[in-house]
Each structure stands twice: as structure tokens, then as C-alpha cells.
Coordinates of C-alpha atoms in Angstrom, one line a residue:
Chain A
X1 CA -111.1 67.6 60.7
X2 CA -112.9 66.6 57.5
X3 CA -112.6 63.0 56.5
X4 CA -114.0 60.9 53.7
X5 CA -114.3 57.1 53.6
X6 CA -115.3 55.1 50.6
X7 CA -117.0 51.7 51.0
X8 CA -118.6 49.1 48.8
X9 CA -118.1 45.7 47.2
X10 CA -114.6 44.9 46.1
X11 CA -115.8 42.6 43.3
X12 CA -118.5 43.2 40.8
X13 CA -119.6 40.9 38.0
X14 CA -119.6 42.2 34.4
X15 CA -122.8 43.8 33.2
X16 CA -123.9 44.5 36.8
X17 CA -124.0 47.8 38.7
X18 CA -121.2 49.1 40.8
X19 CA -122.4 50.9 43.9
X20 CA -120.2 52.8 46.3
X21 CA -120.8 55.2 49.2
X22 CA -118.6 57.9 50.6
X23 CA -119.2 58.8 54.2
X24 CA -118.2 62.3 55.2
X25 CA -117.3 63.2 58.8
X26 CA -116.3 66.5 60.4
X27 CA -118.4 68.5 57.9
X28 CA -122.0 68.7 56.9
X29 CA -122.5 68.0 53.2
X30 CA -125.6 70.3 53.3
X31 CA -123.4 73.2 54.2
X32 CA -122.0 73.5 50.7
X33 CA -119.2 72.4 48.3
X34 CA -119.1 70.2 45.3
X35 CA -118.3 66.5 46.0
X36 CA -116.7 64.3 43.4
X37 CA -115.7 60.8 42.3
X38 CA -112.4 60.1 40.6
X39 CA -111.1 56.7 39.6
X40 CA -107.7 55.3 38.8
X41 CA -107.2 52.0 36.9
X42 CA -104.3 49.9 38.0
X43 CA -101.0 51.5 36.9
X44 CA -102.8 54.3 35.2
X45 CA -103.7 58.0 35.7
X46 CA -106.7 59.7 37.3
X47 CA -110.0 60.0 35.6
X48 CA -112.8 62.3 36.8
X49 CA -116.1 60.5 37.0
X50 CA -118.5 63.2 38.1
X51 CA -119.3 65.8 40.7
X52 CA -122.4 66.9 42.6
X53 CA -123.2 70.1 44.5
X54 CA -124.9 69.6 47.9
X55 CA -128.1 71.0 46.4
X56 CA -128.2 68.4 43.7
X57 CA -126.6 69.9 40.6
X58 CA -124.7 67.1 38.9
X59 CA -122.0 67.0 36.3
X60 CA -120.7 63.8 34.8
X61 CA -117.8 62.8 32.5
X62 CA -119.3 62.6 29.0
X63 CA -117.6 59.3 28.4
X64 CA -119.4 57.7 31.4
X65 CA -122.5 59.9 31.6
X66 CA -125.1 57.4 30.4
X67 CA -123.9 54.9 33.1
X68 CA -123.2 57.1 36.1
X69 CA -125.6 58.2 38.8
X70 CA -124.3 60.4 41.7
X71 CA -126.5 61.2 44.6
X72 CA -126.2 62.9 48.0
X73 CA -127.9 61.7 51.2
X74 CA -127.7 64.7 53.6
X75 CA -129.4 62.7 56.4
X76 CA -126.6 60.2 56.3
X77 CA -124.0 62.8 55.3
X78 CA -122.8 60.6 52.4
X79 CA -122.4 60.6 48.7
X80 CA -123.1 57.7 46.5
X81 CA -121.9 56.5 43.1
X82 CA -123.6 54.0 40.8
X83 CA -122.0 52.8 37.6
X84 CA -124.1 50.5 35.5
X85 CA -123.2 47.8 32.9
X86 CA -119.6 47.5 34.2
X87 CA -116.9 45.8 32.2
X88 CA -113.3 44.9 33.0
X89 CA -112.3 48.5 31.9
X90 CA -114.1 49.8 35.0
X91 CA -111.7 48.0 37.3
X92 CA -110.0 50.7 39.3
X93 CA -109.5 52.4 42.7
X94 CA -112.4 54.7 43.2
X95 CA -111.9 57.9 45.3
X96 CA -114.3 60.4 46.6
X97 CA -113.2 64.0 47.1
X98 CA -114.4 67.4 48.2
X99 CA -114.0 70.2 45.7
X100 CA -112.9 73.7 47.0
X101 CA -112.1 76.5 44.6
X102 CA -112.1 74.0 41.7
X103 CA -109.5 71.8 43.3
X104 CA -110.0 68.4 45.0
X105 CA -108.8 69.4 48.4
X106 CA -109.7 66.5 50.6
X107 CA -109.7 62.8 49.4
X108 CA -110.8 59.5 50.8
X109 CA -108.3 56.7 50.9
X110 CA -109.9 55.0 47.9
X111 CA -111.5 51.6 47.4
X112 CA -110.4 49.0 44.9
X113 CA -113.2 47.6 42.7
X114 CA -112.5 44.6 40.4
X115 CA -114.9 43.7 37.7
X116 CA -114.7 39.9 37.1
X117 CA -116.9 36.9 36.8
Chain B
X1 CA -105.3 59.9 25.9
X2 CA -105.5 62.5 28.6
X3 CA -106.9 65.9 27.9
X4 CA -103.8 67.6 29.5
X5 CA -100.3 66.6 28.4
X6 CA -97.6 66.0 30.9
X7 CA -94.1 64.4 30.5
X8 CA -94.2 60.7 31.5
X9 CA -91.2 61.1 33.8
X10 CA -88.7 63.6 35.2
X11 CA -85.8 63.1 37.5
X12 CA -83.4 65.2 39.6
X13 CA -80.8 64.8 42.3
X14 CA -81.4 65.9 45.9
X15 CA -81.1 69.6 46.3
X16 CA -81.8 70.3 42.7
X17 CA -84.9 71.9 41.2
X18 CA -87.2 70.4 38.6
X19 CA -90.2 71.6 36.6
X20 CA -93.2 69.6 35.4
X21 CA -95.2 71.0 32.5
X22 CA -98.9 70.5 31.8
X23 CA -100.2 71.6 28.4
X24 CA -103.8 72.1 27.6
X25 CA -105.8 74.5 25.4
X26 CA -107.5 77.9 25.6
X27 CA -110.6 76.0 26.8
X28 CA -109.0 74.9 30.0
X29 CA -105.6 76.0 31.2
X30 CA -105.3 79.0 28.9
X31 CA -108.8 80.3 29.8
X32 CA -109.0 80.0 33.5
X33 CA -106.9 80.3 36.7
X34 CA -108.3 77.0 38.1
X35 CA -105.2 74.7 37.7
X36 CA -104.3 72.4 40.5
X37 CA -101.5 69.9 41.1
X38 CA -101.5 66.7 43.1
X39 CA -98.8 64.5 44.5
X40 CA -99.5 60.7 44.8
X41 CA -97.3 58.2 46.5
X42 CA -97.8 54.5 45.7
X43 CA -100.9 53.1 47.2
X44 CA -102.0 56.5 48.6
X45 CA -104.7 59.0 47.7
X46 CA -103.6 62.1 45.8
X47 CA -102.8 65.2 47.8
X48 CA -103.3 68.7 46.5
X49 CA -100.1 70.7 46.4
X50 CA -101.1 73.7 44.4
X51 CA -104.5 75.2 43.5
X52 CA -105.6 78.2 41.5
X53 CA -102.4 78.0 39.5
X54 CA -100.0 79.1 42.2
X55 CA -101.6 78.9 45.6
X56 CA -100.3 76.5 48.2
X57 CA -102.6 74.9 50.8
X58 CA -101.7 75.3 54.4
X59 CA -99.1 72.7 55.3
X60 CA -97.5 72.3 51.9
X61 CA -93.9 73.2 51.7
X62 CA -92.9 76.4 50.0
X63 CA -90.5 74.3 47.9
X64 CA -93.5 73.7 45.7
X65 CA -94.6 76.5 43.4
X66 CA -96.9 76.8 40.4
X67 CA -97.2 79.1 37.4
X68 CA -98.9 79.4 34.1
X69 CA -98.1 80.8 30.7
X70 CA -100.6 80.7 27.9
X71 CA -102.0 77.1 27.7
X72 CA -99.2 75.6 29.8
X73 CA -99.0 75.3 33.5
X74 CA -95.9 74.3 35.5
X75 CA -95.1 72.8 38.8
X76 CA -91.6 73.6 40.2
X77 CA -90.1 71.7 43.1
X78 CA -87.0 73.3 44.5
X79 CA -84.5 71.7 46.9
X80 CA -85.5 68.2 45.9
X81 CA -85.8 65.7 48.7
X82 CA -86.2 61.9 48.6
X83 CA -89.7 62.1 49.8
X84 CA -90.7 64.2 46.8
X85 CA -90.4 61.0 44.7
X86 CA -94.0 60.4 43.6
X87 CA -96.4 60.7 40.7
X88 CA -97.7 64.2 40.0
X89 CA -100.9 65.1 38.2
X90 CA -102.3 68.4 37.0
X91 CA -105.9 69.2 36.5
X92 CA -107.8 72.2 35.2
X93 CA -111.4 73.4 35.0
X94 CA -112.6 73.3 31.5
X95 CA -115.6 75.1 29.9
X96 CA -116.5 71.9 28.1
X97 CA -119.2 69.7 29.7
X98 CA -116.4 67.7 31.3
X99 CA -115.8 70.4 33.9
X100 CA -112.5 68.9 35.0
X101 CA -109.7 67.5 32.9
X102 CA -106.6 65.6 34.2
X103 CA -103.1 65.2 32.9
X104 CA -101.7 61.8 32.4
X105 CA -99.3 62.1 35.3
X106 CA -95.6 62.5 35.7
X107 CA -93.4 60.1 37.6
X108 CA -90.7 62.1 39.5
X109 CA -87.6 60.1 40.4
X110 CA -85.1 61.6 42.9
X111 CA -81.8 60.1 42.0

């Protein structure tokens, strides 16, 4: 059974960098698939942040591209997200998900990140 | 403003059928078969209900069905049940650099 678990600080100060990891169990990331990050501001809809293939090809939402770094650590079987220069608008629940046939088929439970001083 | 347009809310009574629309362009929904639908209950992660326009993942009730016509995709839920009350999101592959676009979400109320 494939499971994803996000983790990271729940509170980040404005202008700092948000860093999250997504631990994958039950499946080896190096075996394939795209892996993605999606966020959801409180009371709002879903926003795709970016996705990365296990081999390293990365795609990012143009509206966030300059601030987003996504990486894969196959030795730890985890995916990471870094979002720099955060503001209150980046306050959201952040989800990681596996992509299969262009659908996000398995999701983590999500982690809430608040940007505040 | 979301790239895909969904109605903000729909409602129906138990046992009825409802349809949620998702309108895009020829660059996304109209050009590809990669439309998927997600159900999200409050405080929970989204769950894929339909992929590739009309395919149901294993374990998803056959009361859920998807279709597409032109630039509009649709999710139909038949035999509404109280547990179907949730938010529903559509998404599509797009040939733009965004790769994926989401709809703004539709709140389904089961009366």
C-alpha cells in the first residue's frame, strides 16, 4: 500500500523559505511516476505548485516558478519542496501526491503551513 | 481566477442525480483526454473519483461517472447519498507550461 506523509514547520516567517518533505512508503520513487505538490489556502480551492519525475525532470506553476524548488531524494525515498520569499498569501495546506496517467491518484494527508511573524 | 470553470454549488436530494460541469479551452479539456475529478470532504485530502475523462479507479462507486463534450467535462453522481456531500474539483492536463489546471471547486449539498 503506497502512502505519502508530508512534514515540516507549521509556522514560517514572512520573507523566509518554506521547506517541506514528503516521505513515500510502499513504493520506490526511483521506479517511476511523477510526484507533485498541490496547495489549498484556507477556504479556497486547489492550486498545483509543481511536479517532478523520478529522474529529475521538473515542471512548476509559472506563477510560482521563480520561488519553487522541487527535488527527489531516492536514498530516503522522499520528495522535497522549497518555497522562498513567502508571504501571508502562501498560507495553505500543502499536499504531496503521486501522478498516474495525468491524475493525482494517491495523496498525503496534507500539512498546514502558516506564514506569520 | 481558476483556469477551469465550475459552478460554485449544486444540490440534490437523496436518490437523485446531479451533474457538475467543468469548462476549459481547446488547450486543456478540449484537446486531451486527461481530465480527472476529485472529491474532498472537510479537513481531508482529495480523492480521485474519475481519471482520463471517464475511468473510475478501483473502489470508486459506479454511481460516479464522467464524460466530455468539446471543452466541457462533466461529473455525474447518480443515486445521491448523504456521504456524497463534499467539494468536487476537476483538473486537466494542459499544453501550456502549467501542465495541470484545476477548477475552482463545486460544493455539493445533499438536501
